[in-house]
Every structure is written in C-alpha cells, then in structure tokens.
Coordinates of C-alpha atoms in Angstrom, one line a residue:
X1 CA 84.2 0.6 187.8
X2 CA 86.2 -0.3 184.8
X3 CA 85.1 -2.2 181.9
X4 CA 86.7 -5.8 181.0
X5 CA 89.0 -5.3 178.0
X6 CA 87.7 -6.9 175.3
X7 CA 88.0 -10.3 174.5
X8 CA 90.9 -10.6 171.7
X9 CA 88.9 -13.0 169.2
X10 CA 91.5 -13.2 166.0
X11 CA 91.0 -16.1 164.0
X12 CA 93.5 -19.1 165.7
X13 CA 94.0 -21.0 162.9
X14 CA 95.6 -18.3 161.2
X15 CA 97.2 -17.1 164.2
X16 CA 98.5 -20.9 164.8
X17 CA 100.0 -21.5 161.2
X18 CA 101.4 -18.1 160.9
X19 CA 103.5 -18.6 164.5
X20 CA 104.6 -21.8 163.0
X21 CA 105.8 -20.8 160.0
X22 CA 107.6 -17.9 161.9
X23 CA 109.1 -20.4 163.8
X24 CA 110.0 -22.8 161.0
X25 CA 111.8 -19.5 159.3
X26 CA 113.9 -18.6 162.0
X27 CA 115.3 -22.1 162.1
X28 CA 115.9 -22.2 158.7
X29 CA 117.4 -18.8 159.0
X30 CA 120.1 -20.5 161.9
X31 CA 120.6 -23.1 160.3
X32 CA 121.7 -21.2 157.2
X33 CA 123.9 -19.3 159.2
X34 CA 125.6 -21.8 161.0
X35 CA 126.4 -24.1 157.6
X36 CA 127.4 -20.9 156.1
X37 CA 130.1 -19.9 158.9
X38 CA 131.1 -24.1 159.5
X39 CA 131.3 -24.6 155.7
X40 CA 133.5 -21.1 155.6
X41 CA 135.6 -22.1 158.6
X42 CA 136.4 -25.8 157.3
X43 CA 137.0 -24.8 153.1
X44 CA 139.2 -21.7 154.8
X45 CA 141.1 -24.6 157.1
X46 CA 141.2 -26.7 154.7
X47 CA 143.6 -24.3 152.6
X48 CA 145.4 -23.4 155.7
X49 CA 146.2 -27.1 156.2
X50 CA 147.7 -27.4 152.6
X51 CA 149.6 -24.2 152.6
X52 CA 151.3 -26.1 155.9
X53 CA 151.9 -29.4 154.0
X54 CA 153.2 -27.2 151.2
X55 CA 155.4 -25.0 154.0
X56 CA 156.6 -28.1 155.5
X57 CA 157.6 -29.9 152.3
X58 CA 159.1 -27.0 151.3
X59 CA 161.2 -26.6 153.8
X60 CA 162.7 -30.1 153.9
X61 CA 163.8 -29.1 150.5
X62 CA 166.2 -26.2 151.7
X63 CA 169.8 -26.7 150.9
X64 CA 169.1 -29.3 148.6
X65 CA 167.1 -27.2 146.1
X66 CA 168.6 -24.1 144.6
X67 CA 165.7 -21.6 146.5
X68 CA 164.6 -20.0 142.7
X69 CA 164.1 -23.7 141.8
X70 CA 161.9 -23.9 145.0
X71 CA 159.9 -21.0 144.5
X72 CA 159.5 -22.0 141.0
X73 CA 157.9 -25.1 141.8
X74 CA 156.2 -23.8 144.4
X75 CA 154.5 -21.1 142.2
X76 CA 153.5 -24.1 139.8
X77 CA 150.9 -24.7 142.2
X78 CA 149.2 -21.5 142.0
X79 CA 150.9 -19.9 145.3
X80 CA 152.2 -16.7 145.5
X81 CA 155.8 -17.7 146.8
X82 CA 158.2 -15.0 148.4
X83 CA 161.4 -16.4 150.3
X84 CA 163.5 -14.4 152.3
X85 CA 166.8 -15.8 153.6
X86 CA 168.8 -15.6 156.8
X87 CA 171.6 -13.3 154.9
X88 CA 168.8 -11.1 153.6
X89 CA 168.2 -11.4 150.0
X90 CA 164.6 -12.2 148.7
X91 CA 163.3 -14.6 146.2
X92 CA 159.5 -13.7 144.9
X93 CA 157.9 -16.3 142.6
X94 CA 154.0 -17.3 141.2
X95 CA 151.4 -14.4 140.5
X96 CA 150.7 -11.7 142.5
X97 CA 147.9 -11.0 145.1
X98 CA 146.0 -8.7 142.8
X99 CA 145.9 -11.8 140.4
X100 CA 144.9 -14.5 143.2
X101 CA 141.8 -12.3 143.7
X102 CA 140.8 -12.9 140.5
X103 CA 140.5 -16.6 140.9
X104 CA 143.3 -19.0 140.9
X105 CA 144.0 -22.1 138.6
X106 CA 142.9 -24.1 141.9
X107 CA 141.6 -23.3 145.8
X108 CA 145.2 -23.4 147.5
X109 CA 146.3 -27.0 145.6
X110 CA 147.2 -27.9 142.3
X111 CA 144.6 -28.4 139.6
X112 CA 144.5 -31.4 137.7
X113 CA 147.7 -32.1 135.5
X114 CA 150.0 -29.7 137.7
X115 CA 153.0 -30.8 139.3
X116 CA 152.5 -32.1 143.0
X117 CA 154.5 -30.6 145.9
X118 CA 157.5 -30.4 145.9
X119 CA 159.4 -33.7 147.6
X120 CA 163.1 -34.0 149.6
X121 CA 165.3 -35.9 147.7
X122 CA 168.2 -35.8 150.3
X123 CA 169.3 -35.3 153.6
X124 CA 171.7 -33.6 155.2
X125 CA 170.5 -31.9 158.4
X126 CA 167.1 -31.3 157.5
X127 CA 165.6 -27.9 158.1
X128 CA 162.0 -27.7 159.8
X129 CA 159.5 -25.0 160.4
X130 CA 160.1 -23.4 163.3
X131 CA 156.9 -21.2 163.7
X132 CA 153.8 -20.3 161.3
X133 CA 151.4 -17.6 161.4
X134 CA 148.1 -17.4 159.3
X135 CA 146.3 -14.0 157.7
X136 CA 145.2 -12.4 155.1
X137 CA 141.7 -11.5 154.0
X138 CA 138.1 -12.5 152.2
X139 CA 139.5 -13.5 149.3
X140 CA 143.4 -14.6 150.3
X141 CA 145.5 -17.1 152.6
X142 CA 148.6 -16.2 153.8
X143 CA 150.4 -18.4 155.8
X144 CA 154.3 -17.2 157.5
X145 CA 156.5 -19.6 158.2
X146 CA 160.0 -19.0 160.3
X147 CA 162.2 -21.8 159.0
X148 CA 165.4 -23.4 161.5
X149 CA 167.9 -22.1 159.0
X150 CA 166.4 -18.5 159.7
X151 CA 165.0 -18.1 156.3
X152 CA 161.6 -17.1 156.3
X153 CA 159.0 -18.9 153.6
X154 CA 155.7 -17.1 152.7
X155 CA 153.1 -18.9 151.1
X156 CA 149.9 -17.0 149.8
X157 CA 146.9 -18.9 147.9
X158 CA 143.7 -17.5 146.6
X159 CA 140.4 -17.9 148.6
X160 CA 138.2 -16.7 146.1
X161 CA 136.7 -20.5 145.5
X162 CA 135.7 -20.0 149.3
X163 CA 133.4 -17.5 148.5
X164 CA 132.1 -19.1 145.2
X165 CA 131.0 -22.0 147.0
X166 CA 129.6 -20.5 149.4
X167 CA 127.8 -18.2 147.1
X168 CA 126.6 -21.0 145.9
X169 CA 125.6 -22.9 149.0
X170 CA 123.4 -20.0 150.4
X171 CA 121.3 -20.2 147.0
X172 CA 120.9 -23.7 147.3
X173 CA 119.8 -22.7 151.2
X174 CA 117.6 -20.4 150.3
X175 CA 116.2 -22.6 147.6
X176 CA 115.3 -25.2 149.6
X177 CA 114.5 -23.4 152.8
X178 CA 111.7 -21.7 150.5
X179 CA 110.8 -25.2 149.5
X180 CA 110.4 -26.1 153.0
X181 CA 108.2 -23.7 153.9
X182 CA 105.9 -24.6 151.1
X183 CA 105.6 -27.7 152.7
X184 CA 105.5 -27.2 156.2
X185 CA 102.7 -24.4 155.0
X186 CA 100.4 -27.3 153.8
X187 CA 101.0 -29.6 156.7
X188 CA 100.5 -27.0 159.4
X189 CA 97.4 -25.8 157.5
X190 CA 96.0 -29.6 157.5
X191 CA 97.0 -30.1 161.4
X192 CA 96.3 -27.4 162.6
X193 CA 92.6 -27.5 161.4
X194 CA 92.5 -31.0 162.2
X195 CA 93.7 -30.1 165.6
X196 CA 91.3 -27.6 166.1
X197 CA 88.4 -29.4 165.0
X198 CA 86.8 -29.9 169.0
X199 CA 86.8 -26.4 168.9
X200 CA 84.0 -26.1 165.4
X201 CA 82.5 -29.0 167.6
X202 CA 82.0 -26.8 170.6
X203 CA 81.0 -23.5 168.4
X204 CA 78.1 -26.5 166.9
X205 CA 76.6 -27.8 170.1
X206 CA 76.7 -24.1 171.9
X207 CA 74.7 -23.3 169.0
X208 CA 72.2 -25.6 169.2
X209 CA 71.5 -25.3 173.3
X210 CA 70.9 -21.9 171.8
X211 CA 68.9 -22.7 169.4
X212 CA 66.4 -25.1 171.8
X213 CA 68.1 -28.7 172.2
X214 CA 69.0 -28.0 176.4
X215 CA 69.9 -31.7 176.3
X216 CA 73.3 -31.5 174.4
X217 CA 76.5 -31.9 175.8
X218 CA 80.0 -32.0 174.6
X219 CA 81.1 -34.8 177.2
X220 CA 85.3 -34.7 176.4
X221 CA 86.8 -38.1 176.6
X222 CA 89.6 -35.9 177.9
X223 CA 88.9 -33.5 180.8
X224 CA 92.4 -32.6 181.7
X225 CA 93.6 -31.5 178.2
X226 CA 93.0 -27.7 177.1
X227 CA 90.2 -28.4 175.1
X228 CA 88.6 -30.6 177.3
X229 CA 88.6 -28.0 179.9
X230 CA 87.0 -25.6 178.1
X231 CA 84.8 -28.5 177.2
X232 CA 83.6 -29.6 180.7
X233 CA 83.4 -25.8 181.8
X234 CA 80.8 -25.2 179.0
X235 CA 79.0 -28.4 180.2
X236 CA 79.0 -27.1 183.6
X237 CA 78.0 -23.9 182.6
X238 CA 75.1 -25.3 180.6
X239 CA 73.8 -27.4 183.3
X240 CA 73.5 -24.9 185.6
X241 CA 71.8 -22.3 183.0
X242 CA 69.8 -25.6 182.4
X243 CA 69.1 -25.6 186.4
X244 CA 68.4 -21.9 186.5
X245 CA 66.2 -21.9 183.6
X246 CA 64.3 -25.1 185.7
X247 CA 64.3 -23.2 188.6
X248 CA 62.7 -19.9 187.3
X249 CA 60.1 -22.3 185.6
X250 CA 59.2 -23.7 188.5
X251 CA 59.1 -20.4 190.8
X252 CA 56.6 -19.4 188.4
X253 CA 54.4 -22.2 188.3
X254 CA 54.4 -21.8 192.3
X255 CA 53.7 -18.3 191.9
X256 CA 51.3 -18.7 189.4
X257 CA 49.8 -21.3 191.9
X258 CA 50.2 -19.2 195.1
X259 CA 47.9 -16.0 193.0
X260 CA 45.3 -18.7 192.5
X261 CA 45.1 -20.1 195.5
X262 CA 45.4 -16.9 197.6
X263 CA 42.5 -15.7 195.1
X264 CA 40.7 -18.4 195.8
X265 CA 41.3 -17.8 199.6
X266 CA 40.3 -14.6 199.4
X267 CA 37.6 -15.1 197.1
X268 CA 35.6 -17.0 199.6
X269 CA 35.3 -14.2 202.7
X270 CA 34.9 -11.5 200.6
X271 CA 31.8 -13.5 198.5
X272 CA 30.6 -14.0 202.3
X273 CA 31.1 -10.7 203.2
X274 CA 29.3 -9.4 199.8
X275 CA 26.1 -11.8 200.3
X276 CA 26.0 -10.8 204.3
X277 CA 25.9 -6.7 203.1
X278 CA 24.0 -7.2 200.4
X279 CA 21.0 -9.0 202.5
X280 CA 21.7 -6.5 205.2
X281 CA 21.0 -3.5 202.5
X282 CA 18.1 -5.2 200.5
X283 CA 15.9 -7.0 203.5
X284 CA 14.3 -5.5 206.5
X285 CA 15.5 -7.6 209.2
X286 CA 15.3 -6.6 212.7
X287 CA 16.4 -8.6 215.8
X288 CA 18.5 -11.8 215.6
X289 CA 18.6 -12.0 212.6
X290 CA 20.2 -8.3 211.4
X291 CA 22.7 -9.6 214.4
X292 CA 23.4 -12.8 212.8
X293 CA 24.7 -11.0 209.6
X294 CA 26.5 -8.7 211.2
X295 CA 28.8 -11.4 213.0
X296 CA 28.9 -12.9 210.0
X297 CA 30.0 -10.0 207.9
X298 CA 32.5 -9.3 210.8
X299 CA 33.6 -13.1 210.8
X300 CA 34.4 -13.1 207.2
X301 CA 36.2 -9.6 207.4
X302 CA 38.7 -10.9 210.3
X303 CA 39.1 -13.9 208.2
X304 CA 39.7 -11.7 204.8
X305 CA 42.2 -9.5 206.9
X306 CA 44.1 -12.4 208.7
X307 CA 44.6 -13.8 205.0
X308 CA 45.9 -10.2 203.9
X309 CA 48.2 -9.8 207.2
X310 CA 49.7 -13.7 206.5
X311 CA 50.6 -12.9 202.6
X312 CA 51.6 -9.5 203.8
X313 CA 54.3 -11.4 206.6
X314 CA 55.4 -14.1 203.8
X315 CA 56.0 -11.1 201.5
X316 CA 58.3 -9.8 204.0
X317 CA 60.0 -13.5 204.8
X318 CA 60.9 -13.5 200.8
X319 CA 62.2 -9.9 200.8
X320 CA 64.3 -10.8 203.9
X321 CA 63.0 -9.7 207.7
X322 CA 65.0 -6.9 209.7
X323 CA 65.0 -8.8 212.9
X324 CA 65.6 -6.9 216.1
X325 CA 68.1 -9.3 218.0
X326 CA 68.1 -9.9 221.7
X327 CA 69.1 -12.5 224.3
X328 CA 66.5 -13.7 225.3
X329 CA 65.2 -16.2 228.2
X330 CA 62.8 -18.3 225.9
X331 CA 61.9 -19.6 229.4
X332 CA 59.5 -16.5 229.7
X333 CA 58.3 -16.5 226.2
X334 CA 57.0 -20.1 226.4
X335 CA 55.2 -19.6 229.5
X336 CA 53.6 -16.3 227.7
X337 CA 52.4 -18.4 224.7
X338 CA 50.8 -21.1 227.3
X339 CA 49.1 -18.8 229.1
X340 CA 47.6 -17.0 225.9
X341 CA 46.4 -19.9 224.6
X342 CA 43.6 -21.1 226.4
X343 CA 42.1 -17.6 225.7
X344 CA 41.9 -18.8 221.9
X345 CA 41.2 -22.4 222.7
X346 CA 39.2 -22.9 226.0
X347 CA 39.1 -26.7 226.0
X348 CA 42.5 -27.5 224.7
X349 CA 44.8 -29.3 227.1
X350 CA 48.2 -27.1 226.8
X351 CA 51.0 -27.8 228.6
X352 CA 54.9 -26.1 229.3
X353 CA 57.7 -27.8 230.3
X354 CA 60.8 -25.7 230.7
X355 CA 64.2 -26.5 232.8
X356 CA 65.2 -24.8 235.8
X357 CA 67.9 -23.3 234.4
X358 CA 68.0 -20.1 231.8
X359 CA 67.6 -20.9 228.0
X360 CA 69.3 -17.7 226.4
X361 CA 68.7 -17.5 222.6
X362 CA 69.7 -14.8 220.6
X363 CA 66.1 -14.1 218.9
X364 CA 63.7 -11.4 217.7
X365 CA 61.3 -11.8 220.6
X366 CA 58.2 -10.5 218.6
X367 CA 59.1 -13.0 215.7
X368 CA 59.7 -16.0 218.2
X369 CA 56.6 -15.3 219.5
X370 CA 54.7 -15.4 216.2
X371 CA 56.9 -19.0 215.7
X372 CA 55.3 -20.1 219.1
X373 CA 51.5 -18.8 218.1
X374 CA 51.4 -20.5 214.5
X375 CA 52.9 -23.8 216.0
X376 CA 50.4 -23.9 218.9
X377 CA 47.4 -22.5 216.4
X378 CA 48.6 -25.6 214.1
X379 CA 48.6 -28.0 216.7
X380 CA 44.7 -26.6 218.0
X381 CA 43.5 -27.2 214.4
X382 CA 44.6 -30.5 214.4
X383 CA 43.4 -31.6 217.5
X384 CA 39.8 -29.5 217.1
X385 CA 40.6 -27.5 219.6
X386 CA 40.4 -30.6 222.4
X387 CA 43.2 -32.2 222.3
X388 CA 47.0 -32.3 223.8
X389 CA 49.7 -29.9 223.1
X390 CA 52.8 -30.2 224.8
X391 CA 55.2 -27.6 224.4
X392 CA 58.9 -27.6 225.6
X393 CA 62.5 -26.0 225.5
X394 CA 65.9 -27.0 226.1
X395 CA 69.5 -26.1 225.7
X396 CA 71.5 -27.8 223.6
X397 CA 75.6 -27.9 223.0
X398 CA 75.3 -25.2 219.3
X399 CA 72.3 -24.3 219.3
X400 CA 68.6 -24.2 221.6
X401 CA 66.0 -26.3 220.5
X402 CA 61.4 -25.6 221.0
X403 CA 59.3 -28.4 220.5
X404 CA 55.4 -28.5 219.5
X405 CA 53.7 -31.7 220.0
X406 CA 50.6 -32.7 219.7
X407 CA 47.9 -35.9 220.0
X408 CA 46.3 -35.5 216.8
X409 CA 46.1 -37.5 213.3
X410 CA 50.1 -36.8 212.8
X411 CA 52.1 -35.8 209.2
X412 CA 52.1 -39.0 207.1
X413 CA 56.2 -39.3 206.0
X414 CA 55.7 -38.1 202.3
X415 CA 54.1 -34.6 203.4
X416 CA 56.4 -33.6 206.3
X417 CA 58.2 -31.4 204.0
X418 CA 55.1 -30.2 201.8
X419 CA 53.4 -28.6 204.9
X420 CA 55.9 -26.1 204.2
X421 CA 54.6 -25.1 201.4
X422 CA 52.8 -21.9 201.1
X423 CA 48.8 -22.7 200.9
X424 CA 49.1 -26.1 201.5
X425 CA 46.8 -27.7 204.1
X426 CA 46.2 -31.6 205.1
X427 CA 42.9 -33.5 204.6
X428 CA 41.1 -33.6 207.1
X429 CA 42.3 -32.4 210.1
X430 CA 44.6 -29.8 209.5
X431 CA 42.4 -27.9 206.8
X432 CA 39.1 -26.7 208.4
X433 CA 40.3 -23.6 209.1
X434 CA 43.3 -21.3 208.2
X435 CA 44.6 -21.0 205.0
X436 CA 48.1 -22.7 205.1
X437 CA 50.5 -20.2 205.7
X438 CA 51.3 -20.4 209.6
X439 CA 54.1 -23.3 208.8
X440 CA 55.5 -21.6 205.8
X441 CA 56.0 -18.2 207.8
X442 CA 57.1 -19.6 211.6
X443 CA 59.6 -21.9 209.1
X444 CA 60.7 -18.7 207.0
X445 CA 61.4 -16.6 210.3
X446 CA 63.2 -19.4 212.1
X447 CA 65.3 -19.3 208.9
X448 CA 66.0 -16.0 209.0
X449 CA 67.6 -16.3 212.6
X450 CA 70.2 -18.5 211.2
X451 CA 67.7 -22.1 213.0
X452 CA 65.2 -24.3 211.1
X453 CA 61.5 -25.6 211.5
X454 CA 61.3 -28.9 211.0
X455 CA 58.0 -31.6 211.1
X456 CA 59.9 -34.8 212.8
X457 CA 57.9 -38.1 213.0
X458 CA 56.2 -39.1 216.1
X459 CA 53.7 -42.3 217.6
X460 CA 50.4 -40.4 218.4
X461 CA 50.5 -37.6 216.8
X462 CA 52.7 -34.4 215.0
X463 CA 56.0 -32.9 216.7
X464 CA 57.5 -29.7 215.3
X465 CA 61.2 -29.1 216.4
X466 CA 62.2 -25.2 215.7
X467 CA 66.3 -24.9 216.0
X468 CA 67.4 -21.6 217.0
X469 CA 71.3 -19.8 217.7
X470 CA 72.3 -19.8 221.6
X471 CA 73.0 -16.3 222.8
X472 CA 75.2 -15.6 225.8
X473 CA 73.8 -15.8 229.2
X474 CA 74.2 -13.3 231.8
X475 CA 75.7 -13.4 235.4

C-alpha cells in the first residue's frame, strides 16, 4: 500500500503575498505594453494626419505656385519634399532622410516661429489628391501622394520624437510601476495577515485541547466560508476525540468494575471451597458430617465453574460469536426448554404457548437455546422457583418475536436497561442466586443474530421480548 504524499506545509502568507505581487507585475507589465504600442500608434498617426493636411494643402497650391517655390516652403517645415511631375522632371527640397534621423527641428509640423503650411491663394481648377500611401520606418514617415494633375508629391517627416517620448514614457512606467509595487507589497502584507488571522486562532485553541483544556472550541460565526469549514471540521473532530476519549474512560471504569466484581464473585466459592477442604483435611469427621462438606465443597465448585463458563461465554460475545446458522422451527426449541425446566425447578408453574403454524427463524440453535435457559433461569429466580412463567412465540411481518414472562416482583422503569449490565443483579428478588450475567449474555447472543433482548414493562410481573431474523420456511 502506498504512502499519502506528504502534506505540502509552505508558509501561506508568503505564498499569498508573493502570488499577488506576481499578479500585480504582470498587469503592470500589460499595461505598459499596451500604452506603449496605443501611445506609438496615435504620436505615429498623428504625423501621418499632418503630412495629409500638409499633402492636401499642397496640392491645392499646384499651378498657382511655381513647384520649387512649393517645395521650398514645404521643406521650411522640416519635410523632406520631393515632387515629381506628370512630364517627368523632379523637384527635391528640405534635408535628407539621413538628416531626419537625427532629429528634426519639429515631430512632422513646424516648430515655433516657422512658417505655417502653405495656403491657396487662387483658383482655377483646383487639383486634389487622388490617392496616398503611407511607409517608411522606426524613425521616418513617408507619406505618397498621386495628385489629379498626375504629379506625384512625396512628403517625408522625421519620427525620431516618437521614439524619445516613448523612451521616455516607459521610464516613467517603469518608475512608477516599481512604485506600485512597493505599495501594494505593504498592503498585501497587512491584509493578508489580517486575513489570515482565524487561521493563528485555530493553530491557538488546537494547541490548547492539546495541551489539556478539552472544552475549547473555535465556534465560526461563518460555517460556510473556507475557514469556517476548516473550523467546524476541527470542532467536529474534537468532539468526537472528546467522545472517544469519554468512551475509553468509561470502558475502563466498567472493566475495572467488572475484575472486581467478578473477583469478588469468585472470591466467595472458592473461600467456601477452601474452608470446606481445609476442615475435611484437619478434622476427623466420619458420617454426615464428612458428607455434608463434601456437597458443600462440590456446591461451591459447580458454582465457581458456572461463574468461570459465564465470563468465559461473555468473553466470547465481546470478541464476536461464530454462530452456526440454520432455519430453524423455534416451535420445537420452546417446547425443549419447557420440558427441561421442571427438571431444574420442580415446583415452578411453566407454561408454552406456540401457534399451529411453523415459526422459521434463521438462528444458532445451540445459542437460542442458551437465550431460552437464562430467560427461564431469570424468571425462576425471581419467582423463588414457585411462581408463573409463561413463555411464547410468534411470527411477525420482519422479524420473529419469544416472550418470557413471569409473576414475580417485576423491573422497576429506571433499571430495565441496567439488568443488562454485566454483574448487575436486583434487590431482592432477582439476586439470591447467580451472579448477573445470564441477561447480559442471552442479550449479547440475540445481538449477534442481527435481533435484540429487550425488558418491556408489564402489570404483575417482568416480560422479556427477544427479536430475532425470519428465515425461510420450507414446503
């Protein structure tokens, strides 16, 4: 059989707080990345957008505007200008690419004190962009425009601001994104060991049930939450060690009770026994009275063995009895047991009463029968050995039920359940002879069969009612 793993028993705080912080890092980690490529995207657009004002302006001024004048203001701006006409010649104005990447005068606009863009003046039949396309790289914007007249204008500006801002932005990100943590550090720490604070409670009271106070309990005011849970659990679990630990206790003072008393049981024959030998030995008695300590010696050794055989048979009811199981016409066995006992008891007024009909249990016929005896040997005692015992059996719908009654002094309510104790006998009647264990045994094998012997009340005297599984009949 395989061992449990072990119990993984890292310290949850830090666990918590460091899964937290993970947590919190890889936000801020998105959320740096996403301003990074939106503030990109939009300073990027934004210089696309003015290189299409520019473009558009620009191209209202065609025909109008000698086209070196127009790439000449044009180039003012810090725009790398290049114009090619519909009858192929090319006009290049402003500084070159290689220069743009080393930062313009201005991000794709005019810095302060330079000339705006460029404005129509006139009319004629204006000319209009036709079509635009926008590339370039990192660190440029270039945008393409087809014109109406079949010129084509090229407009490049330097994006190299675009990067130094959001250089930049990322250190002011990361700046404050260490910051955050800080923070969120601290809080977590305080909530977290606030949060977890039951949890010290619960390691406290386990601690002292350990340490002797049985009575504590944690008593959550919330039972459905995780801790609470755990909570109740441990309460549960500590009520029944608290049970167990009762129980055990009290096993032993009942077995501490039970060697006394079967001792003292013993104790009594075997001093009888002792005194009868040793005035046999010692005196020189002839006749009756040699006789007299004889029987009595013999008396005391049946009653020593019977004592032996009983603690012996409620040995065996505790261990658990290997029972020999039959169907069995109880019919039979009651009749046997009436018939017996008026060998025992010569003046005790027994009487059977049985149906016509087969009562089939499925019983241990030897065991039953020892049921039957200490019954009808309990109900002799109480009646002196002159009284009335009825004894019956019936079929009922589960189960098949023997009944023991008797006309003498009866079970007051409070002790109908104590009988059944082991060495417990009633004052008077029921305590002149035996020892008390006839009620705990018959009650122990009925048990064992899967029935029940039970002490019921009744006017004029004592019924026993022993409960035992139907079996199946056959025919």
């Amino acid at each position: 059989m395989m061992a449990a793993p072990a119990l993984r028993s890292g310290s949850l705080r830090r666990r918590t707080i460091v899964a937290v912080l993970a947590l919190v890092a890889v936000l801020l980690i998105v959320l740096s990345v996403v301003v990074d490529v939106a503030l990109g995207a939009r300073l990027r657009g934004q210089i696309e957008e003015r290189l299409r004002d520019r473009a558009a302006a620009a191209a209202s001024l065609v025909g109008t505007v000698d086209d070196t004048d127009l790439a000449e203001r044009l180039s003012d701006q810090g725009l790398a200008v290049r114009i090619d006409s519909a009858g192929g010649g090319s006009i290049v104005a402003g500084p070159s690419p290689e220069q743009l990447r080393d930062g313009p005068r201005g991000p794709g606009g005019p810095g302060p004190g330079e000339p705006a863009a460029p404005q129509p003046t006139a009319t004629g039949s204006a000319v209009t962009v036709v079509a635009s396309s926008v590339g370039g790289d990192d660190d440029l914007v270039t945008l393409s425009s087809t014109l109406s007249d079949g010129s084509t204008l090229t407009l490049t500006a330097s994006a190299v601001g675009v990067q130094d801002t959001l250089v930049q932005v990322r250190w002011i990100m990361a700046i404050a994104s260490a910051v955050v943590l800080a923070l969120a550090a601290g809080a977590v720490i305080v909530i977290v060991r606030a949060t977890l604070r039951p949890l010290d409670q619960v390691s406290e009271v386990a601690r002292s049930i350990g340490a002797g106070e049985r009575g504590r309990r944690l008593r959550p005011t919330r039972p459905d939450t995780e801790i609470g849970r755990v909570a109740t659990a441990l309460d549960d679990m500590l009520d029944d060690v608290v049970g167990a630990e009762e129980a055990a206790r009290g096993a032993e003072r009942r077995l501490r009770a039970f060697l006394s008393d079967a001792a003292h049981e013993l104790r009594t024959p075997v001093a009888g026994i002792r005194a009868a030998a040793d005035t046999l030995v010692r005196a020189d008695l002839e006749g009756p009275d040699r006789e007299m300590l004889a029987a009595q010696v013999a008396r005391e050794a049946a009653r020593a063995s019977r004592l032996v055989d009983d603690l012996l048979m409620m040995a065996r009811v505790d261990r658990g009895l290997e029972l020999t199981r039959a169907d069995v016409d109880l019919r039979g066995l009651v009749r046997a047991e009436a018939e017996r006992a008026p060998l025992l008891y010569p003046h005790l007024d027994l009487r059977a009463t049985v149906p016509d009909a087969p009562v089939v249990a499925s019983v241990d016929v030897d065991r039953i029968g020892q049921v039957l005896s200490n019954l009808i040997e309990n109900a002799a005692r109480a009646t002196g050995g002159r009284g009335s015992v009825r004894v019956g059996v019936n079929e009922g719908p589960t189960e098949v039920v023997v009944t023991v009654a008797d006309d003498g002094p009866g079970v007051a309510e409070g002790d109908r359940e104590r009988i059944f104790d082991r060495l417990v006998r009633l004052d008077p009647a029921r305590s002149s002879t035996g020892v008390g264990l006839g009620l705990p045994i018959a009650r122990g094998i009925a048990r064992a069969h899967g029935g029940d012997v039970r002490c019921l009340p009744n006017e004029g005297g004592a019924l026993f009612v022993v409960t035992l599984p139907r079996g199946e009949r056959r025919g």
